[in-house]
mmCIF file of C-alpha atoms and ligand atoms in Angstrom:
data_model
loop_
_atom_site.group_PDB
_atom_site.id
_atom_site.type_symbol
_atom_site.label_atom_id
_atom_site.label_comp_id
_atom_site.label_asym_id
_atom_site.label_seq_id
_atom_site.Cartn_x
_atom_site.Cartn_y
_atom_site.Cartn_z
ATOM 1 C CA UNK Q 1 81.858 104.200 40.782
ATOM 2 C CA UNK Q 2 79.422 106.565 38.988
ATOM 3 C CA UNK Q 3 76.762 108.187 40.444
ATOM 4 C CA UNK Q 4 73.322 108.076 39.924
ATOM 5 C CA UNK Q 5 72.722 111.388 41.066
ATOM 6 C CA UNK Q 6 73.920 113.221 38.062
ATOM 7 C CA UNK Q 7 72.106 111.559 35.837
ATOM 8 C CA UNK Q 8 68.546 112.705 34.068
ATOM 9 C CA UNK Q 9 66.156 109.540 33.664
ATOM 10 C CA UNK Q 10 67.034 109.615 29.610
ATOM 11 C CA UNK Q 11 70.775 109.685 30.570
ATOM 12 C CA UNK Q 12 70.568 106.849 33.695
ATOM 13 C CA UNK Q 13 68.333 104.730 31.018
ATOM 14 C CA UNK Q 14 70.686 105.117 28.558
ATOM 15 C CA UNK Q 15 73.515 104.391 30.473
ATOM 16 C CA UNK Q 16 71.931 100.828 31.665
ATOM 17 C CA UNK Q 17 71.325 100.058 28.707
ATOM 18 C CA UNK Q 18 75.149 100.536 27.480
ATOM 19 C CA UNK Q 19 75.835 97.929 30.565
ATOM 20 C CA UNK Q 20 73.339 95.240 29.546
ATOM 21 C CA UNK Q 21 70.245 96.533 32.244
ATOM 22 C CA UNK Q 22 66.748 96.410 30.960
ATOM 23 C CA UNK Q 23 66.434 100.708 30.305
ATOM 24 C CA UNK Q 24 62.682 100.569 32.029
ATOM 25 C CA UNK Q 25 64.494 99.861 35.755
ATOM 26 C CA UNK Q 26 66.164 103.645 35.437
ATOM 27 C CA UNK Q 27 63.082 104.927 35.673
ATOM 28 C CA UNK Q 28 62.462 102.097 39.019
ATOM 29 C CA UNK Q 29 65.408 102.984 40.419
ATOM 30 C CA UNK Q 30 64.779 106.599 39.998
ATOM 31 C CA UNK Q 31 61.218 106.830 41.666
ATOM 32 C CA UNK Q 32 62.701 105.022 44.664
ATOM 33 C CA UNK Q 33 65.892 107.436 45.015
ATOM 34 C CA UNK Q 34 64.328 110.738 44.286
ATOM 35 C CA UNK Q 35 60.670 109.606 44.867
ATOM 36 C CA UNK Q 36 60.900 108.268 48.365
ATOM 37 C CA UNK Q 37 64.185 108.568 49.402
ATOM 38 C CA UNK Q 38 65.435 104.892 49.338
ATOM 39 C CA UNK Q 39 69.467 105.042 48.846
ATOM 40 C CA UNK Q 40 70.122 101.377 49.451
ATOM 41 C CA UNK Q 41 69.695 99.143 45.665
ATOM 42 C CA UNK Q 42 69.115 96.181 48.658
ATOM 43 C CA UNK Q 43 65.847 97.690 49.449
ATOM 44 C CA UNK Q 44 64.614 98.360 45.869
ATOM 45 C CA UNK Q 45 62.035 95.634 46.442
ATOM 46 C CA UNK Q 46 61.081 95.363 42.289
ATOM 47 C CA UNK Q 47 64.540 94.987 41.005
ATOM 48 C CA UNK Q 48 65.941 91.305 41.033
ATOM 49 C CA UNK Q 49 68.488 90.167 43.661
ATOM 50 C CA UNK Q 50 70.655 89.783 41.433
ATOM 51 C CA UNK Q 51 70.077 93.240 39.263
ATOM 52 C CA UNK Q 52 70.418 95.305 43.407
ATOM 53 C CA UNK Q 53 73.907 93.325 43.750
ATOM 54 C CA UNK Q 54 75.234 94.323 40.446
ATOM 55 C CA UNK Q 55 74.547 97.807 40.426
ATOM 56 C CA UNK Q 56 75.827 98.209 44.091
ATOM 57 C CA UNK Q 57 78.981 97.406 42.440
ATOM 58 C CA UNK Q 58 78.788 100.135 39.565
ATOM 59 C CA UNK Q 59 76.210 102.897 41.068
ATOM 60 C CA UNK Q 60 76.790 104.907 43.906
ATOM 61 C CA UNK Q 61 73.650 106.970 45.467
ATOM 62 C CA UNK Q 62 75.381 109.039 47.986
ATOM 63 C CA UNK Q 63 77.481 111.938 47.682
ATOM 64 C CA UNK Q 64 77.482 113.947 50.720
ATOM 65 C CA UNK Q 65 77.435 112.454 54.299
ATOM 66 C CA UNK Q 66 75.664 114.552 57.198
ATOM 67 C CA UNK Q 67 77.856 115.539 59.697
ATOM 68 C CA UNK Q 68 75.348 118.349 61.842
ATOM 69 C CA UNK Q 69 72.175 119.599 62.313
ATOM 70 C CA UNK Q 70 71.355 122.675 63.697
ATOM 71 C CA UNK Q 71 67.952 123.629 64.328
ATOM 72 C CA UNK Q 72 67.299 127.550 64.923
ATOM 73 C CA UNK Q 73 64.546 128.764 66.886
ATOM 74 C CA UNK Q 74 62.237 130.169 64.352
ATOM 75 C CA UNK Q 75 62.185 126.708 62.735
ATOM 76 C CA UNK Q 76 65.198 127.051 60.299
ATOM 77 C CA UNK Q 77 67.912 123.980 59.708
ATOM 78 C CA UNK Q 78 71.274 124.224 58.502
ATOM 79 C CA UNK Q 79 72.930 120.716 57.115
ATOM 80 C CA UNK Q 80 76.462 120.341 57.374
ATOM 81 C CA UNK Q 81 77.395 117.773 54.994
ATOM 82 C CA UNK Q 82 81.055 116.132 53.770
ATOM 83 C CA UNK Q 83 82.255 115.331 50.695
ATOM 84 C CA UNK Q 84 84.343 112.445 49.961
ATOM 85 C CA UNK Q 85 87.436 114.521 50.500
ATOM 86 C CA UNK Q 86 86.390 115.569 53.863
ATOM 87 C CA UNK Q 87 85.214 119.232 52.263
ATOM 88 C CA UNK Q 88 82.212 120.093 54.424
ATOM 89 C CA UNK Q 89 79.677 122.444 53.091
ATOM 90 C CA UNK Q 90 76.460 123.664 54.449
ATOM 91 C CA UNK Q 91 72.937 123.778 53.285
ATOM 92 C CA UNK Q 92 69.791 125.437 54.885
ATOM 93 C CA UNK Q 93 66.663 124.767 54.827
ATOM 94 C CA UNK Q 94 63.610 128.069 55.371
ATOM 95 C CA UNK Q 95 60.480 126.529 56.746
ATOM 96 C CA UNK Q 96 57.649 129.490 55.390
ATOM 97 C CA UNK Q 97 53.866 129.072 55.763
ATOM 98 C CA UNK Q 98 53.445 127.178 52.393
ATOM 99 C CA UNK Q 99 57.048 127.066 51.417
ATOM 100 C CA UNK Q 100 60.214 124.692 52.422
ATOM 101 C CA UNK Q 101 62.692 126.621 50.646
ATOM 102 C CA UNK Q 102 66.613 125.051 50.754
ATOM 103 C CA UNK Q 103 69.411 126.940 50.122
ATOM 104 C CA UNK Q 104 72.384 125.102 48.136
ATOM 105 C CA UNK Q 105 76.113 125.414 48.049
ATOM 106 C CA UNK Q 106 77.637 125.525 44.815
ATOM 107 C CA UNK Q 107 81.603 125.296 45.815
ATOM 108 C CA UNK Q 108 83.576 124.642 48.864
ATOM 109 C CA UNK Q 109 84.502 128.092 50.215
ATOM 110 C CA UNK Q 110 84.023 131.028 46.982
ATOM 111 C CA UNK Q 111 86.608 132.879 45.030
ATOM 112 C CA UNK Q 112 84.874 136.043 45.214
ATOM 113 C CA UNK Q 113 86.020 137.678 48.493
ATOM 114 C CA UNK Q 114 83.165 140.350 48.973
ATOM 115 C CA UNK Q 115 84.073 142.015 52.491
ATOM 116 C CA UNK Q 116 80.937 141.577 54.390
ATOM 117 C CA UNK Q 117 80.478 137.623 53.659
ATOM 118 C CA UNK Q 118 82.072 135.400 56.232
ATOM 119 C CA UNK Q 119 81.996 132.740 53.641
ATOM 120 C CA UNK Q 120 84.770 135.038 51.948
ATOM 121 C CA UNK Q 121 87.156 134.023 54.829
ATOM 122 C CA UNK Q 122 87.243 130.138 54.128
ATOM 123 C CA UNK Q 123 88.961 130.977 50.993
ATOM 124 C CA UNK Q 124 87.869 128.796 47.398
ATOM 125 C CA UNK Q 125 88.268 125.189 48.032
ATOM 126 C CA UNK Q 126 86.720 124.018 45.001
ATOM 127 C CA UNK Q 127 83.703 123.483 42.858
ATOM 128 C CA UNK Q 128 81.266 120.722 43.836
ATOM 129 C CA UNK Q 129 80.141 118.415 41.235
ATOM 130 C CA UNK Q 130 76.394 117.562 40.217
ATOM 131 C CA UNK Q 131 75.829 115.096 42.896
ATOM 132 C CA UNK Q 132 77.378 117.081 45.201
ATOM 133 C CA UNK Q 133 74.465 119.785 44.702
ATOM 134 C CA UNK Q 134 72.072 117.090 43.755
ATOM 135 C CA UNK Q 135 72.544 115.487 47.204
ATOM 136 C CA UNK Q 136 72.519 118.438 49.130
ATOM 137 C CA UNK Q 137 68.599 118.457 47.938
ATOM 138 C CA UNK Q 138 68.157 114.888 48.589
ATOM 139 C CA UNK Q 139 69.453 115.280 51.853
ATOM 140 C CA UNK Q 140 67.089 117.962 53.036
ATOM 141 C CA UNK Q 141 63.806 116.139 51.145
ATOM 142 C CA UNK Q 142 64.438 113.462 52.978
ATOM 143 C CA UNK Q 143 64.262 114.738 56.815
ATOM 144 C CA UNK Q 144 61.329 116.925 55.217
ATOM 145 C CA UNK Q 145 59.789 113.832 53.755
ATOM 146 C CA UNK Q 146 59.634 112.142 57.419
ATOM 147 C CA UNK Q 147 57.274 115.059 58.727
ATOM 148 C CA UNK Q 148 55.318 114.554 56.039
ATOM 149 C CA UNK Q 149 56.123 117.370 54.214
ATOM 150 C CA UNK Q 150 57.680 118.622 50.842
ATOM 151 C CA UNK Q 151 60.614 121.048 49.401
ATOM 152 C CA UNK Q 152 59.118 123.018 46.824
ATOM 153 C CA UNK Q 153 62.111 125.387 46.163
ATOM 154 C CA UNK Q 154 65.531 125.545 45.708
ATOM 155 C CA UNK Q 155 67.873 128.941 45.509
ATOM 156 C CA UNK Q 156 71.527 129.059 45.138
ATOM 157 C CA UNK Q 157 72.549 131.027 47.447
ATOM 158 C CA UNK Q 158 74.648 128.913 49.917
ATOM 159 C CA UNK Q 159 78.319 128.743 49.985
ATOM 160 C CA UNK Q 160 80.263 129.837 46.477
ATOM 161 C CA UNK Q 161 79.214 131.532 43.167
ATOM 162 C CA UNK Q 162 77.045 129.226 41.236
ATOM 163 C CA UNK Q 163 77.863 130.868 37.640
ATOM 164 C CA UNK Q 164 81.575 130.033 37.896
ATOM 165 C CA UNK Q 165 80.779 126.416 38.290
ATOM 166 C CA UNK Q 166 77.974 126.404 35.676
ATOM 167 C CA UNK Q 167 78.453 123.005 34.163
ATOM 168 C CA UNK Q 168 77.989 121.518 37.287
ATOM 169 C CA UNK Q 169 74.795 123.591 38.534
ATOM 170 C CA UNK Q 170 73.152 122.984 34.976
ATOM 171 C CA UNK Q 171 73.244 119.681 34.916
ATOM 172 C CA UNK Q 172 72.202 119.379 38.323
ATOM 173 C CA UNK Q 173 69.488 121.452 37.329
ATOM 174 C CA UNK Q 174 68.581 119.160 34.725
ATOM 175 C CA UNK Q 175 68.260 116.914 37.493
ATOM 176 C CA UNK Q 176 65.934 118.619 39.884
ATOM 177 C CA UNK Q 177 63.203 119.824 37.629
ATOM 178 C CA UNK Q 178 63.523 116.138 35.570
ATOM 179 C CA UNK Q 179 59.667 114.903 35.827
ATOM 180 C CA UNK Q 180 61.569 111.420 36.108
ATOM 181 C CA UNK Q 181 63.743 112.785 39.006
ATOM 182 C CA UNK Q 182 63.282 115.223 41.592
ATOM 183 C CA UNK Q 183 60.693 117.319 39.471
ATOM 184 C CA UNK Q 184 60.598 120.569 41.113
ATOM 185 C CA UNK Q 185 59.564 123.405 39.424
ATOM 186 C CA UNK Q 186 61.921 125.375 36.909
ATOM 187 C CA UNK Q 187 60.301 128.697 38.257
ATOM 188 C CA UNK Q 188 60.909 127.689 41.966
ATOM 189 C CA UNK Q 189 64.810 127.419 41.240
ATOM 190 C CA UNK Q 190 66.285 130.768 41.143
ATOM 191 C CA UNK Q 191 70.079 131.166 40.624
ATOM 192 C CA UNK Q 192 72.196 133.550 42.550
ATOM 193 C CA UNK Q 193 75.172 135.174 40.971
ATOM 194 C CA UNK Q 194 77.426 138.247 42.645
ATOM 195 C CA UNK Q 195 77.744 139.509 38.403
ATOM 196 C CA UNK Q 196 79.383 136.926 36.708
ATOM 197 C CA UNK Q 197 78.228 138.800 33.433
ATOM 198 C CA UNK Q 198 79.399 136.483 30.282
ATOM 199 C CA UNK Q 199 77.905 133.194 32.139
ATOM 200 C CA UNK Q 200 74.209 135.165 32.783
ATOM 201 C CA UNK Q 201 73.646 134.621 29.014
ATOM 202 C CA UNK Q 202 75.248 131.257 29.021
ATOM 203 C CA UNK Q 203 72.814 130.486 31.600
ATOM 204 C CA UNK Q 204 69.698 131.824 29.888
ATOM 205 C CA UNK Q 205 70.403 129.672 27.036
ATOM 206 C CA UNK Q 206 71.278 126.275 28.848
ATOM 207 C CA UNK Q 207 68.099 126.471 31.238
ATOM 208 C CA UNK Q 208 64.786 128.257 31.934
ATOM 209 C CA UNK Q 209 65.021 129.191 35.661
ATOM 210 C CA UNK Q 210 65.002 132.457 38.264
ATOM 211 C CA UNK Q 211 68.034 134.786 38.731
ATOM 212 C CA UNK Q 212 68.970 136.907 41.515
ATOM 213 C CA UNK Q 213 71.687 139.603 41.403
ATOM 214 C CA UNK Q 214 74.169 140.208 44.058
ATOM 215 C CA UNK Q 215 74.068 144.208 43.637
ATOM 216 C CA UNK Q 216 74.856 145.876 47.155
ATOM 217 C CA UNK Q 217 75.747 148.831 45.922
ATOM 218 C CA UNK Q 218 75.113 152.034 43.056
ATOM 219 C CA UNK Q 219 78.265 152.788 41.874
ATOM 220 C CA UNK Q 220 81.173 151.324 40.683
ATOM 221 C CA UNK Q 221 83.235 153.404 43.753
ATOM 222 C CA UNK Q 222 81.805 151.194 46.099
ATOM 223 C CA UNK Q 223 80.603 148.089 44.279
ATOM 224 C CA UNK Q 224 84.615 147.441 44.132
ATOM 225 C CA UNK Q 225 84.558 147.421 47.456
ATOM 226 C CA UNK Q 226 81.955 145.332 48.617
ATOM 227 C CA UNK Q 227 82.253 142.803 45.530
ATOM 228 C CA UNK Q 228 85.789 143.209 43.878
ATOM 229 C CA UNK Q 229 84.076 141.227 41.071
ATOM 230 C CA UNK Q 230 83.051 144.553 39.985
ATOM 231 C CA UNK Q 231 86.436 145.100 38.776
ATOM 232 C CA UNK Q 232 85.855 143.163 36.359
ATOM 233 C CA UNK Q 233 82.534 143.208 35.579
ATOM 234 C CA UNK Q 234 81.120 146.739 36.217
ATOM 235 C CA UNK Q 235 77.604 148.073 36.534
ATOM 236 C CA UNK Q 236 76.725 149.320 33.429
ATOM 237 C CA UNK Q 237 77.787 145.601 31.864
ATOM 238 C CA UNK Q 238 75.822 143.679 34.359
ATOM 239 C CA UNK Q 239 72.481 145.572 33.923
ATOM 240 C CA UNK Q 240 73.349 145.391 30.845
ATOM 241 C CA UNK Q 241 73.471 141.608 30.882
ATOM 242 C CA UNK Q 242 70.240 141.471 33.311
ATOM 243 C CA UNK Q 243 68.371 143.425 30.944
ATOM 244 C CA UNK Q 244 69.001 141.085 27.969
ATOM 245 C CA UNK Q 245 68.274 138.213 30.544
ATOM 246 C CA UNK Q 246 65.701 135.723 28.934
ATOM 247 C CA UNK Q 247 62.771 136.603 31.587
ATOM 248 C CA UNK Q 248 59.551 134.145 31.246
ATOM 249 C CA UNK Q 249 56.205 136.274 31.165
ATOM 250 C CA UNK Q 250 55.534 137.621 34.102
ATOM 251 C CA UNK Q 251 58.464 136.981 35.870
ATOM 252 C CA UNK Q 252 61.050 139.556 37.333
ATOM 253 C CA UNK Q 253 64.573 139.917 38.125
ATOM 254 C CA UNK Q 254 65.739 139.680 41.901
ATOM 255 C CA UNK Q 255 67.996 142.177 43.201
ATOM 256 C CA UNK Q 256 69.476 141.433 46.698
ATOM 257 C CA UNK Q 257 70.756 144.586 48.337
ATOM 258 C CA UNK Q 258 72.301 144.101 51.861
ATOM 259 C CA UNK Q 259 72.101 146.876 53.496
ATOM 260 C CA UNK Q 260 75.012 147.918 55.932
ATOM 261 C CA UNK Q 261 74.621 150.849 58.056
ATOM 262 C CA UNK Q 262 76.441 153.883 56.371
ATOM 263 C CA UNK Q 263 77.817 152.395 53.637
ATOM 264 C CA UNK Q 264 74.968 151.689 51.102
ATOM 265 C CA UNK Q 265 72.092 152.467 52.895
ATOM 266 C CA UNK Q 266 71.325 156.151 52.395
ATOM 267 C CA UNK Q 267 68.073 157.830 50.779
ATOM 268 C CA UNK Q 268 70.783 158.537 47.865
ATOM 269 C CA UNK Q 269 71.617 155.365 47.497
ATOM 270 C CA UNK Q 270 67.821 154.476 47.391
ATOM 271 C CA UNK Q 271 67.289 156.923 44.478
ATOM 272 C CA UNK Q 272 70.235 155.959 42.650
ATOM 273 C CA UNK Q 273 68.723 152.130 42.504
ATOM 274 C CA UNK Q 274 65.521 153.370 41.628
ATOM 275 C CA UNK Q 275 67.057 154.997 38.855
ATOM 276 C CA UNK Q 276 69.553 151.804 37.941
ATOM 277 C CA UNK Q 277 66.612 149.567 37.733
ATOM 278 C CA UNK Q 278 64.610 151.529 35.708
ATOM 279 C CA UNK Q 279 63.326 149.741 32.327
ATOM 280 C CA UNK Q 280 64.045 146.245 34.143
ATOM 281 C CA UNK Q 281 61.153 143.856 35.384
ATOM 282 C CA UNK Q 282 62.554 143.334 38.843
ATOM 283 C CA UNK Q 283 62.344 143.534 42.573
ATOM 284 C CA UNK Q 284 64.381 144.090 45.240
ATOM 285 C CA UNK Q 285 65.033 141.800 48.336
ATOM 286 C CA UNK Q 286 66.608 144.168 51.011
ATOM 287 C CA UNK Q 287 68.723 142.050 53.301
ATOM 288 C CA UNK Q 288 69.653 144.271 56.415
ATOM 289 C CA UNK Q 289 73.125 142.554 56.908
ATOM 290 C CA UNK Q 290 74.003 139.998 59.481
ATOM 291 C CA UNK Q 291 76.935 141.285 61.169
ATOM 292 C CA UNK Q 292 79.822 138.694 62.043
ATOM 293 C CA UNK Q 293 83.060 139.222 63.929
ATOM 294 C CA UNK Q 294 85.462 139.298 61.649
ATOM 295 C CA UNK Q 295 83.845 142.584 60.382
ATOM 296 C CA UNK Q 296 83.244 146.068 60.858
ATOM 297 C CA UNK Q 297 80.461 146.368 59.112
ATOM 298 C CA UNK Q 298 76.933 147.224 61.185
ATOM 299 C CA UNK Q 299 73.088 146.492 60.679
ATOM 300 C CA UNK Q 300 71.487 149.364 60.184
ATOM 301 C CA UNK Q 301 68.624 150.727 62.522
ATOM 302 C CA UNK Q 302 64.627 149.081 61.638
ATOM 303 C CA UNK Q 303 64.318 152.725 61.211
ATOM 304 C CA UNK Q 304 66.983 152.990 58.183
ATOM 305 C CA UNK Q 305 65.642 150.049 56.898
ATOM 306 C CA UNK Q 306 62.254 151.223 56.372
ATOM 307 C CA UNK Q 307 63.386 154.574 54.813
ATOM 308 C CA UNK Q 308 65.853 152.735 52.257
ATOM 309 C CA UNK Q 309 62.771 150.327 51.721
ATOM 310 C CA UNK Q 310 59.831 152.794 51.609
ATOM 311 C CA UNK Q 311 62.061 155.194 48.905
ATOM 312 C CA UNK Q 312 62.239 152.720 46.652
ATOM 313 C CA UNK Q 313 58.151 151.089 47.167
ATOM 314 C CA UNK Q 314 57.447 154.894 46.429
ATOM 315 C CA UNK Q 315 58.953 155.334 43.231
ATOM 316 C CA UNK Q 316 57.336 152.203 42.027
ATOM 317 C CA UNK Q 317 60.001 149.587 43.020
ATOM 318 C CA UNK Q 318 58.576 146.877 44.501
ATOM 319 C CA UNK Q 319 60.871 145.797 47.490
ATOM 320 C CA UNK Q 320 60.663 143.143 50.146
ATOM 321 C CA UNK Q 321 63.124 143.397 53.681
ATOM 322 C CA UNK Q 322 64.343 139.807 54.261
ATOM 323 C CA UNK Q 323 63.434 139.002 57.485
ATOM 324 C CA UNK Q 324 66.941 137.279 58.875
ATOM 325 C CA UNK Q 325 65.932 133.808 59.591
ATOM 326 C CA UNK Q 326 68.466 131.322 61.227
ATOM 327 C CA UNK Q 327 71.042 133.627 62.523
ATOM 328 C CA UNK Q 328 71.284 132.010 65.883
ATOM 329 C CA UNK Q 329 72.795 128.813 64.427
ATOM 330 C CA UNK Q 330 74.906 131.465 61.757
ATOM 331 C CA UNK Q 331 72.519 130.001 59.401
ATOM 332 C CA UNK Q 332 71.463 133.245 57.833
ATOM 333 C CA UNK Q 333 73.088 135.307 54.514
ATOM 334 C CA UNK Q 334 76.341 135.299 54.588
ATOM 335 C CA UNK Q 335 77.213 133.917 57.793
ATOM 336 C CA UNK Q 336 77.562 129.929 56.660
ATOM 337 C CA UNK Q 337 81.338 128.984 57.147
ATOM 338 C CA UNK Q 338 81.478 131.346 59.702
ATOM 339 C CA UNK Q 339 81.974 129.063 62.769
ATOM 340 C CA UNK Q 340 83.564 125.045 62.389
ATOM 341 C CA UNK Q 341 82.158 123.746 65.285
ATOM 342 C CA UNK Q 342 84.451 121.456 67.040
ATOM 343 C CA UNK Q 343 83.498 117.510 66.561
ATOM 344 C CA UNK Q 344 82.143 116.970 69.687
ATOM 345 C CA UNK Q 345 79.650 119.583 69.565
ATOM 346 C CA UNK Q 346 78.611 118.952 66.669
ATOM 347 C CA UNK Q 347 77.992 115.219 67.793
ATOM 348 C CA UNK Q 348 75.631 116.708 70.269
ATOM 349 C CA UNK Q 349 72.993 117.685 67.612
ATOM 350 C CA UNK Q 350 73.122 114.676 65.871
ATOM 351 C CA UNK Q 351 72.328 111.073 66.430
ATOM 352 C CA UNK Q 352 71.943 108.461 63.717
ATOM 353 C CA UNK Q 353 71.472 111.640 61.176
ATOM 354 C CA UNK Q 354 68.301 112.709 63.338
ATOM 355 C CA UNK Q 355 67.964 115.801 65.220
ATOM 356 C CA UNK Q 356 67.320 114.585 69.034
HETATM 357 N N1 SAH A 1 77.816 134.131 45.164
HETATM 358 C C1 SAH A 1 76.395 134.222 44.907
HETATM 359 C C2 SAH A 1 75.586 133.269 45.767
HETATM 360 C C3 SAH A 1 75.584 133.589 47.255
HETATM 361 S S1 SAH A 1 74.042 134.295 47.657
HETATM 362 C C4 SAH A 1 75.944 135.651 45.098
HETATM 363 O O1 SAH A 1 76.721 136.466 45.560
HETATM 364 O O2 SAH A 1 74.824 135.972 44.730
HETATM 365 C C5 SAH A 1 74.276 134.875 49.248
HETATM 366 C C6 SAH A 1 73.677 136.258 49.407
HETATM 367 O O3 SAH A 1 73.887 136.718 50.751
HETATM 368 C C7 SAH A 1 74.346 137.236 48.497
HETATM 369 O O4 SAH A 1 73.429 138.173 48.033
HETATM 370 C C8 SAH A 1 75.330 137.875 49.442
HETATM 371 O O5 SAH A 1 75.783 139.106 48.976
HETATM 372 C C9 SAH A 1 74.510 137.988 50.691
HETATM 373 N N2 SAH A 1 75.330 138.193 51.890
HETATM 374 C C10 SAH A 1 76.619 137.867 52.055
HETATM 375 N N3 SAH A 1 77.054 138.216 53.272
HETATM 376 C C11 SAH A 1 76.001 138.765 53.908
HETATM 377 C C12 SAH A 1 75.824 139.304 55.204
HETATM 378 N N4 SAH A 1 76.826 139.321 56.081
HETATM 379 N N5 SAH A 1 74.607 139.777 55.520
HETATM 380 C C13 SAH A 1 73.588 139.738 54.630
HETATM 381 N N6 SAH A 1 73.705 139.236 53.393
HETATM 382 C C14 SAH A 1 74.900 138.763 53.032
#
């Protein structure tokens, strides 16, 4: 079976064409998958009985099956979906006034390892393919779609680091901002990466969309720690790589900082970032960490927060504190893996793939 999911309208036409299909019905098909949600060919009322039979046999519109729902109190909803090989992943959607913002998964598990993420702990499984990510999207439009409402952005900051599956997260890129597809918004897709550095060119030059560092930390001393991806790829070489970052007009860097209490959060450490970001159109999202079990590490006091925060907004750094939304339902940064519910609860939430 292939999937229609990875496919761009020029690719999906192309391809029906190679099987003997009229080309125009890709771009049919495509308005009733990504347009209205419609996954069964059966129901694709223009297409010929015949034509839905056929492609049921070649074309598959489903990736991911949803296995839970969770819905925290301040509104947001974490997914947990299934692959085909009985992976399950998790993607969350952020209700804000005029935004439905989901965040993706780009693997099963992550390589990476950084010590305050419980997503760490599940270990790399492996990298999700296009219509993995694609349906993760599709998924969440959908239950949006019945309350009459839209997703109008996407970030990459589930489960897994995006840049070391790039192939997969380009093309289904290419798929979400398609016109003919899902059509979002290249500037309302922003790309998450703990520092891969040689894939943040490769990703300027395959596709125009938003990046958001991982940085945590000042110096190299403790960047180790917290993200032993610095090893590799130290400071110096990742600003480095930021600054030659193809920015749009206008636009600016992200820089998520979670703060932990005594570790990175000193006025020091504030200075010191004022002083690594200087030259660079950016801002910083503070993200006062969401503490898990299997961790020492601590939230630091509103009070900390605001000094780390107000240091930087007074040398000129614009900074926003990430409100932690969805921790109740370990929903929040960092925390998805954290907690496999067992079956049966998880049958609680959900009934015919509707929250009761
Ligand atoms: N691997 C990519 C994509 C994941 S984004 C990356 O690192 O950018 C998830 C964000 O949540 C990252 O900035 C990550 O560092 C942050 N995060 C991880 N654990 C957290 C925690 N316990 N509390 C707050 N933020 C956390």
């Amino acid at each position: 079976m292939r999937s229609v999911l990875t496919h761009t309208p020029e690719e999906f036409r192309d391809a029906l064409v190679e099987e003997g299909v009229e080309g125009f019905r890709a771009q049919q098909i495509l308005r009733w998958l990504h347009g209205r949600g419609v996954r069964e060919f059966a129901e694709m009322s223009d297409l010929s009985r015949e034509l839905r039979a056929d492609l049921g046999n070649r074309w598959s519109t489903r990736a991911l099956e949803l296995r839970e729902a969770h819905v925290s109190s301040d509104g947001t909803e974490k997914l947990v979906l299934q692959t085909g090989d009985r992976s399950r992943i998790e993607a969350v959607m952020i209700p804000e006034q005029d935004r439905r913002t989901l965040c993706v998964s780009s693997q099963v598990g992550c390589s990476l390892d950084c010590s305050f993420c419980a997503t760490a702990r599940l270990g790399f499984g492996r990298n999700l393919d296009a219509a993995e990510i694609v349906d993760q999207v599709l998924h969440a439009s959908g239950r949006l779609r019945e309350r009459g409402e839209r997703l109008t952005h996407v970030v990459f900051m589930g489960m897994g680091e995006p840049l070391l599956n790039l192939r997969e997260v380009v093309r289904a890129i290419r798929v979400m901002t398609d016109p003919g597809a899902l059509a979002l918004s290249r500037r309302r897709i922003t790309v998450s990466t703990a520092g891969v550095v040689p894939r943040i060119a490769e990703l300027g030059r395959q596709v125009r969309v938003r990046l958001a560092v991982s940085l945590h930390a000042t110096t190299d001393e403790l960047r180790n720690e917290l993200v032993p991806l610095n090893r590799r790829f130290p400071l110096a070489s990742l600003l480095q790589a930021c600054r030659e970052f193809p920015l749009p007009p206008r636009d600016r860097l992200s820089f998520e900082y979670t703060l932990i209490d005594g570790v990175n959060d000193s006025e020091a450490d504030a200075r010191r970032l004022v002083k690594l970001l200087h030259g660079l159109r950016a801002k910083v999202n503070a993200i006062p960490l969401n503490e898990h079990p299997a961790s020492s590490y601590r939230r630091p006091s509103p009070d900390r927060v605001e000094r780390f925060a107000s240091t930087l907004a007074r040398s000129g750094v614009t900074v926003s504190v990430r409100r932690s939304r969805g921790d109740d339902i370990l929903a929040a940064c960092g925390q998805l893996g954290a907690v496999r519910a067992a079956p049966a609860a998880a049958d609680a939430t959900v009934s015919d793939g509707r929250l009761r």
